[in-house]
Short mmCIF file of C-alpha atoms in Angstrom, two decimals:
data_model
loop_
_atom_site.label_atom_id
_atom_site.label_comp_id
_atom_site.label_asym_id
_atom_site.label_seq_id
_atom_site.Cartn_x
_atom_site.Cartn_y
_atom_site.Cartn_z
CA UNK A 1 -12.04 -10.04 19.03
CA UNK A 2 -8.68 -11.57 19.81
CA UNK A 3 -6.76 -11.28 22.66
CA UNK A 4 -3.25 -8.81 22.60
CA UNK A 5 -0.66 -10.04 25.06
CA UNK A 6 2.13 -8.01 26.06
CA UNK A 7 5.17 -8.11 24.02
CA UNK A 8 8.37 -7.99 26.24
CA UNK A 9 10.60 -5.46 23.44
CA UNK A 10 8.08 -2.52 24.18
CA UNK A 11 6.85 -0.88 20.84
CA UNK A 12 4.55 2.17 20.20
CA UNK A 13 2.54 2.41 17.06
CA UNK A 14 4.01 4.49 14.16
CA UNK A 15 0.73 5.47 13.33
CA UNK A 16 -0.77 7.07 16.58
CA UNK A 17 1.99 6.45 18.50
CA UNK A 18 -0.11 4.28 20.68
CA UNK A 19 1.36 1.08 22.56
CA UNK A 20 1.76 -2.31 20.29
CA UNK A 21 0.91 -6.08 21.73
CA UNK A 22 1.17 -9.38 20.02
CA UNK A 23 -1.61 -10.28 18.30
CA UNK A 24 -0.28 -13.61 16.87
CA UNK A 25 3.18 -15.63 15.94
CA UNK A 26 3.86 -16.62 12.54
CA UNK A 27 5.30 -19.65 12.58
CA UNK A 28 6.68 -20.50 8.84
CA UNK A 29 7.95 -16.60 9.41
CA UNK A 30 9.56 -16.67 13.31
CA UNK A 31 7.95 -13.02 13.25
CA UNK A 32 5.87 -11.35 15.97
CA UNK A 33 2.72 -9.48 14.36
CA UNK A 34 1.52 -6.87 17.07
CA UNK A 35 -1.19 -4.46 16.96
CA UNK A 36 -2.00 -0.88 18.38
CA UNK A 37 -4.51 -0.84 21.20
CA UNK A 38 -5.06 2.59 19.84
CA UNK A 39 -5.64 2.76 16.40
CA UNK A 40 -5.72 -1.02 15.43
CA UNK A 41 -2.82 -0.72 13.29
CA UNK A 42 -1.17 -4.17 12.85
CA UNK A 43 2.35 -4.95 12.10
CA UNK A 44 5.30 -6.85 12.06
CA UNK A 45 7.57 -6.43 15.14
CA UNK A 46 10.82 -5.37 14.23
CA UNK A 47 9.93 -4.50 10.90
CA UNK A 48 12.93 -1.49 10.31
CA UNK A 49 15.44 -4.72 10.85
CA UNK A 50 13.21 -6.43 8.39
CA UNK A 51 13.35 -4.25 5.75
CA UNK A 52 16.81 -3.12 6.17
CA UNK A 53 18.12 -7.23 5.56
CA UNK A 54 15.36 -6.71 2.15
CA UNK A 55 17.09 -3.23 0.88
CA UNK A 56 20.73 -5.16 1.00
CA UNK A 57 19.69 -8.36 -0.88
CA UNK A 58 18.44 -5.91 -3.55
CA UNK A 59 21.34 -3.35 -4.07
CA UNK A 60 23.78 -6.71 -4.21
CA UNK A 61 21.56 -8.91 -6.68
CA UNK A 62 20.01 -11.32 -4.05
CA UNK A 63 16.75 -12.87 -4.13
CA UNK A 64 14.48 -10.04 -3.07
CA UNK A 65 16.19 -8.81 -6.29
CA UNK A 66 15.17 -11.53 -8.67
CA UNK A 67 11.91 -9.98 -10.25
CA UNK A 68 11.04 -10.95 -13.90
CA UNK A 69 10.53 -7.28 -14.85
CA UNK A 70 8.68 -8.21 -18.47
CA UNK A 71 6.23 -10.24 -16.45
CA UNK A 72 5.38 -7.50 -14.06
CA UNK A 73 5.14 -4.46 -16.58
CA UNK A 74 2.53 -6.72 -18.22
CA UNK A 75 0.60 -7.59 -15.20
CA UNK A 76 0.55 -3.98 -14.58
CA UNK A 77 -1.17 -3.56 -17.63
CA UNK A 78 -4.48 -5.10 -16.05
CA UNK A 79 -4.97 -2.61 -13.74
CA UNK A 80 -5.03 0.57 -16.27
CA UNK A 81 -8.96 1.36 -15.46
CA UNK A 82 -7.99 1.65 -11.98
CA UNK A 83 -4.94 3.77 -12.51
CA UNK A 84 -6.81 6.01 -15.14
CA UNK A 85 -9.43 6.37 -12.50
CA UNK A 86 -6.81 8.12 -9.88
CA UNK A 87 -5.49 10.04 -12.36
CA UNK A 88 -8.99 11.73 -12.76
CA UNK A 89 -9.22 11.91 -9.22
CA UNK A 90 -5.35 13.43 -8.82
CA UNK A 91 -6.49 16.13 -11.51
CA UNK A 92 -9.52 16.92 -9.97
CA UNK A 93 -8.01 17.43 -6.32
CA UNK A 94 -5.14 19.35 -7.71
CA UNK A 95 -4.72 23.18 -7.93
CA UNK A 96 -3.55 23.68 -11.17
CA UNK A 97 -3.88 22.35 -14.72
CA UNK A 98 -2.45 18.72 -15.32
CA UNK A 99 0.21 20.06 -18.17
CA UNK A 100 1.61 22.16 -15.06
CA UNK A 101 1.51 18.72 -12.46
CA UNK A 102 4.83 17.60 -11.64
CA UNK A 103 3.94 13.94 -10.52
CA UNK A 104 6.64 12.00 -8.50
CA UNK A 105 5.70 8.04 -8.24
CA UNK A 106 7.53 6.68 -5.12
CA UNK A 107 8.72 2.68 -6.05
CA UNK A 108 7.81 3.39 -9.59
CA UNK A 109 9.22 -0.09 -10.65
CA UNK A 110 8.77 -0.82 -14.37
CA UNK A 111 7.46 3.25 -14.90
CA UNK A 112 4.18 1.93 -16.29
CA UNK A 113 1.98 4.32 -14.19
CA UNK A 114 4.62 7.13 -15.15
CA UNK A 115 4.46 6.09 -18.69
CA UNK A 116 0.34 6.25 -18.28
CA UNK A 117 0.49 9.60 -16.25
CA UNK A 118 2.69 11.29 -19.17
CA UNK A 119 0.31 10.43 -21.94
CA UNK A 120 -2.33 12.09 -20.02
CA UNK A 121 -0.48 15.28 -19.77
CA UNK A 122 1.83 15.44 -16.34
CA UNK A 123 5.45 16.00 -16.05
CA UNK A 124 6.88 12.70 -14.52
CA UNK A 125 9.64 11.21 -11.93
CA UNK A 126 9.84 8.62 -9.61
CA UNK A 127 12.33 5.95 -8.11
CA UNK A 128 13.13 2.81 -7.13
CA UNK A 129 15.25 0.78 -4.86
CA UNK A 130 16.15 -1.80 -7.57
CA UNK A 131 18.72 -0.42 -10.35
CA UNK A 132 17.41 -3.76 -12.32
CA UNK A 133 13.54 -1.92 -12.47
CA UNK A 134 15.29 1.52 -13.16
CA UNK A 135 17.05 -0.07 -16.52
CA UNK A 136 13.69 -1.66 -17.32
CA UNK A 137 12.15 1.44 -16.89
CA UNK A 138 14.69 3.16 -18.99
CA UNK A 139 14.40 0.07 -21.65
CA UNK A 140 10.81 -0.13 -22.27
CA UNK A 141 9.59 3.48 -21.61
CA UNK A 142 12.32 5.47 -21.54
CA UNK A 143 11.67 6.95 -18.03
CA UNK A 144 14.76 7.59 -16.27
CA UNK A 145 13.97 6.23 -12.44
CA UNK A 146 16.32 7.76 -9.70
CA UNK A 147 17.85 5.50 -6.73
CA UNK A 148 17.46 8.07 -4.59
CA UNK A 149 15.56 7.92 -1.63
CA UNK A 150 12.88 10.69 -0.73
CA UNK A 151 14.94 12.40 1.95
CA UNK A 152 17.93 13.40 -0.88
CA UNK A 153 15.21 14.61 -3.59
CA UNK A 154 14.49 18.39 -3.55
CA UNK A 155 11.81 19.78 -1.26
CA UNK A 156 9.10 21.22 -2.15
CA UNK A 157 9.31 20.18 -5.60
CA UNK A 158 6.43 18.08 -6.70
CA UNK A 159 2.47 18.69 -6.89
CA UNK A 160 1.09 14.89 -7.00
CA UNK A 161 3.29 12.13 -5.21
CA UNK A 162 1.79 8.52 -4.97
CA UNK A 163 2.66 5.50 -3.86
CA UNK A 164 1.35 2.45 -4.98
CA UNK A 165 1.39 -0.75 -2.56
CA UNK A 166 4.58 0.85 -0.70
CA UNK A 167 4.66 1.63 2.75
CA UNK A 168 3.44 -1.45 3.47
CA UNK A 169 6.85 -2.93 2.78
CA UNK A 170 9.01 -0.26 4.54
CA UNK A 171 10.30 -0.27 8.09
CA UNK A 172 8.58 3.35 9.43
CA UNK A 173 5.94 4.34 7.42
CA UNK A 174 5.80 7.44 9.34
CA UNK A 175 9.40 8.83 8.61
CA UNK A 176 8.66 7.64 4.95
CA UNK A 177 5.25 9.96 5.03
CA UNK A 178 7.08 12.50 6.36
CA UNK A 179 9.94 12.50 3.70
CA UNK A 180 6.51 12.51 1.13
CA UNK A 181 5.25 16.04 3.00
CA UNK A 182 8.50 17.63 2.69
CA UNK A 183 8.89 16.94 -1.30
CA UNK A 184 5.00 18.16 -1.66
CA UNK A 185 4.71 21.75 -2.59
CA UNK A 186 2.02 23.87 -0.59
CA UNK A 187 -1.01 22.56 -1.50
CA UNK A 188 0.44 19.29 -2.85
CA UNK A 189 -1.89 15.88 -3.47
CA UNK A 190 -0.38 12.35 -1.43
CA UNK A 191 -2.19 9.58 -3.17
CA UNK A 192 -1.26 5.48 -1.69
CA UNK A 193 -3.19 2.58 -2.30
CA UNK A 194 -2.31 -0.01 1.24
CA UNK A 195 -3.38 -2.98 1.90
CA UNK A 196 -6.53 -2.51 4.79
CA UNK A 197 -7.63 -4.32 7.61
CA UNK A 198 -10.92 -6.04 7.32
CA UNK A 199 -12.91 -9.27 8.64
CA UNK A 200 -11.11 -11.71 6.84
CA UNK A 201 -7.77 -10.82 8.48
CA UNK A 202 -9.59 -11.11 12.11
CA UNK A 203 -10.84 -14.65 10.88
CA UNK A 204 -7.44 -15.41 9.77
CA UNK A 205 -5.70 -14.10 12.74
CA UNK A 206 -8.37 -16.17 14.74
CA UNK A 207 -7.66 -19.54 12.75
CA UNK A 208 -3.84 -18.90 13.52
CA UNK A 209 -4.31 -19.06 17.15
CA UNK A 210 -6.41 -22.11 17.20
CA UNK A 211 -3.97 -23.92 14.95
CA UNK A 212 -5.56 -24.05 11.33
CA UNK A 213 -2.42 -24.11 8.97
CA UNK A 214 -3.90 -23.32 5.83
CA UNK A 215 -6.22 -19.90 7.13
CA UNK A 216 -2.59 -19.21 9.41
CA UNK A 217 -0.71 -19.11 5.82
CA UNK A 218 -3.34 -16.84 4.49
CA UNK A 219 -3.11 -14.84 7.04
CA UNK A 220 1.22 -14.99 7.21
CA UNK A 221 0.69 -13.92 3.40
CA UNK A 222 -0.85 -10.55 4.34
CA UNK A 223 1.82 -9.92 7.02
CA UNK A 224 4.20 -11.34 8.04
CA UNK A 225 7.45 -10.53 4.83
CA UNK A 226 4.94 -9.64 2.10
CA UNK A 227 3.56 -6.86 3.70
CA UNK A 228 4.63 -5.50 7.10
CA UNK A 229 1.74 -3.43 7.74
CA UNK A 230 -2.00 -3.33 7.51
CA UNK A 231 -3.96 -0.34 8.45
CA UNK A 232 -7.68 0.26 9.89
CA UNK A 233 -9.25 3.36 8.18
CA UNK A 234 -8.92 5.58 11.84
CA UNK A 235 -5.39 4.50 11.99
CA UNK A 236 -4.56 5.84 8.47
CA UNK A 237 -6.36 9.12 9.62
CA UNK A 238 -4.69 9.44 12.56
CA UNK A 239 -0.90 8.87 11.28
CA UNK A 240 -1.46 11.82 8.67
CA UNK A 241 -3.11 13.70 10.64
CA UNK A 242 0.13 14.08 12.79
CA UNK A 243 2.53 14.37 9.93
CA UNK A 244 0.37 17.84 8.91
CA UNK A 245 -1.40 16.19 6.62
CA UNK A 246 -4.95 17.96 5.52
CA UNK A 247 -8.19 16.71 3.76
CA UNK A 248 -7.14 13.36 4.41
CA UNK A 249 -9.89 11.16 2.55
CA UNK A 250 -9.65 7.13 3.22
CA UNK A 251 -12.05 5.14 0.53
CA UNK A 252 -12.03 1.40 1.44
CA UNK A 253 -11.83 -0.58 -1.43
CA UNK A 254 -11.71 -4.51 -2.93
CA UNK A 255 -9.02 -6.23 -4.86
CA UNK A 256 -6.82 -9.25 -4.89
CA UNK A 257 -3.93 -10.04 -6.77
CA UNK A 258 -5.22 -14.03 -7.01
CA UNK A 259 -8.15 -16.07 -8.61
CA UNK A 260 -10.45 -17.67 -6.62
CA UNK A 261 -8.89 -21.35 -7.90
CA UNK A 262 -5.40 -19.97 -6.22
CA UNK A 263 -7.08 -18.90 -2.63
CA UNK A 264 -9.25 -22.37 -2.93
CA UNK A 265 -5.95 -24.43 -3.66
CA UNK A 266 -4.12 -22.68 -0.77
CA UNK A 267 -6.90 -23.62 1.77
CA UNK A 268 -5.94 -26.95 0.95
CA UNK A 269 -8.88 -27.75 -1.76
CA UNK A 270 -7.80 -30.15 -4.71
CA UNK A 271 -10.52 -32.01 -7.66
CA UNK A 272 -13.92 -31.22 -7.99
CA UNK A 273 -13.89 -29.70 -4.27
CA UNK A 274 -11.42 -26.84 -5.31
CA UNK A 275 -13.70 -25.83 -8.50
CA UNK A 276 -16.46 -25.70 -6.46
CA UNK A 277 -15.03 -23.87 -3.79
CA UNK A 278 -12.88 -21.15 -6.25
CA UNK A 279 -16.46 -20.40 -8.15
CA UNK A 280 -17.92 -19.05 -4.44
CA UNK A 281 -14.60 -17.37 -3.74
CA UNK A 282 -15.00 -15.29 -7.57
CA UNK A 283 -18.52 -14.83 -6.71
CA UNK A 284 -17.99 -13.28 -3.47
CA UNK A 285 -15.02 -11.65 -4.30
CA UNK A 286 -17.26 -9.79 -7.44
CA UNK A 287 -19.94 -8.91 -4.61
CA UNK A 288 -20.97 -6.24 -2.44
CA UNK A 289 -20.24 -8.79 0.03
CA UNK A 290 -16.56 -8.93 -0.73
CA UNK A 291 -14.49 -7.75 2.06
CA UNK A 292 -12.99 -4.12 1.66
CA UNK A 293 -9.23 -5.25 1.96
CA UNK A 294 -7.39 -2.65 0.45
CA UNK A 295 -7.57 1.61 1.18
CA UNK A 296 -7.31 4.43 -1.64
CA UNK A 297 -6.16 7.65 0.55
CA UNK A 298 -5.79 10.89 -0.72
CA UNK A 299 -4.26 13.74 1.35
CA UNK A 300 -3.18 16.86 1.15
CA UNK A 301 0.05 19.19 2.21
CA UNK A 302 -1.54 22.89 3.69
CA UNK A 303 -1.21 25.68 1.45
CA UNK A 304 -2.22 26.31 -1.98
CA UNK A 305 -5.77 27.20 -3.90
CA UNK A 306 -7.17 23.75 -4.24
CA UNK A 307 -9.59 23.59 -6.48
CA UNK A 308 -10.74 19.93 -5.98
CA UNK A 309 -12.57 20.76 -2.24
CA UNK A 310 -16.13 19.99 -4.22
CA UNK A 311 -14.86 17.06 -5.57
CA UNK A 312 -13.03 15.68 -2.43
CA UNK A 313 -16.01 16.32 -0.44
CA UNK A 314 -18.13 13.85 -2.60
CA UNK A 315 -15.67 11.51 -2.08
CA UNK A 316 -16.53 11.77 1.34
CA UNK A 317 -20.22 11.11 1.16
CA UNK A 318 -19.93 8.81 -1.58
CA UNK A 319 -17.58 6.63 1.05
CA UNK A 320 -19.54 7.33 4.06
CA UNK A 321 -22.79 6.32 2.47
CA UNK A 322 -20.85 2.25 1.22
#
């Protein structure tokens, strides 16, 4: 396991509130990852500063702005088994018929998984930071996004909230999960999908330390300004668990956004050596063996009839038993 030093701005875990050390330096970044010594959470140090420079190159058109929003909707597309999938799961864990389900999608971007959730029966909303996603939105689905942020929408006011690849990217992903609770009616479903800890960050952390550039920009591209966060499955547990959160249910999970030819050609691979190399990466990455480098959590705000407990229970063994 790698070493934590001490990092001289003292910071305490916003999942368990338990104290943060560096782990590593990114370089390309000039960032400081840390990690708890509690809960393994790892993130960015100074991450609220981080995100705070992000949220004003969006509202005033900058480059964190500049998304092709045609290109994304599409790619979005790819993913509809998964998304179908949650839906089931959403309805199943939820207390009352889906036509009743008010679902709330927090960074709903283009509205695609609005769009998907409305043909299968639930009442929508959602929001976004970027007004240039809420016109797209409006354009292609007509979904009306808000700009909102969770702490000015109503309390209490939706059954099923998700978030999809989110907190990862903001500053205090407690406060955030809190605002989440507070919008949930008693007996309300939180579903997120995070990216997850797992052996291949330790190995890139590792190859960091010892000076390997190409496993160090691996590793900067799962933290360091892509995401600001990664999460071990106790930490995850632990963080709800404080905000109040019940039946908290953490199912470890593949996927990557790139082909095996992209990770090959970033680890420096080029010719016959990088086809080679990208058909082991596809193979593994279709494998039992592939590491489990993303988390599907479902949780629940007290209060309510839930009539998903079977069903949230097999979860449980189902996940214990891979």
């Amino acid at each position: 396991m790698t070493a934590v030093t001490a990092t001289a701005a003292a910071e305490h875990c916003h999942a368990c509130g338990g104290p943060m050390g560096v782990v590593r330096h990114s370089v390309a970044w000039h960032l400081d990852v840390g990690r708890c010594r509690g809960c393994g959470t790892v993130s960015v140090l100074g991450a609220a500063g981080i995100v705070a420079e992000d949220i004003q190159s969006v509202a005033s058109g900058g480059e964190a702005a500049q998304t092709d929003w045609e290109v994304y909707a599409d790619t979005m597309h790819t993913r509809e088994v998964v998304r179908h999938e949650v839906l089931d799961e959403l309805r199943a864990r939820a207390a009352t018929r889906a036509s009743e389900l008010r679902l709330f999608d927090v960074g709903a971007g283009t509205g695609g998984f609005l769009d998907m959730a409305r043909s299968r029966g639930f009442r929508i909303a959602g929001n976004d930071i970027s007004q240039s996603a809420v016109d797209h939105a409006a354009a292609r689905y007509g979904i009306e996004l808000s700009t909102r942020d969770l702490d000015e929408q109503p309390a209490q006011s939706v059954d099923v909230l998700t978030m999809w690849c989110v907190i990862a990217h903001v500053g205090d992903p407690s406060a955030f999960l809190a605002s989440a609770w507070r919008m949930l009616r008693p007996g309300g479903v939180l579903f997120l999908r995070t990216p997850r800890w797992c052996l291949a960050d330790a190995v890139g952390v590792a190859a960091a330390r010892v000076g390997r550039r190409r496993l160090a920009t691996l590793a900067d591209q799962r933290v360091t300004r892509g995401h600001l966060h990664l999460y071990r499955d106790r930490g995850m547990e632990r963080m709800l668990d404080r905000l109040g959160y019940v039946d908290v249910d953490v199912q470890p999970v593949t996927h990557t956004g790139c082909t095996g030819a992209e990770i090959a050609s970033r680890l420096g691979a080029s010719g016959e050596a990088q086809q080679r190399l990208s058909r082991v990466i596809d193979r593994t990455l279709s494998s039992r063996a592939a590491p489990r480098n993303t988390m599907f959590v479902y949780a629940r705000r007290p209060g309510g009839a839930s009539t998903g407990d079977a069903r949230i229970n097999d979860a449980r063994r189902r996940t214990s038993r891979s």
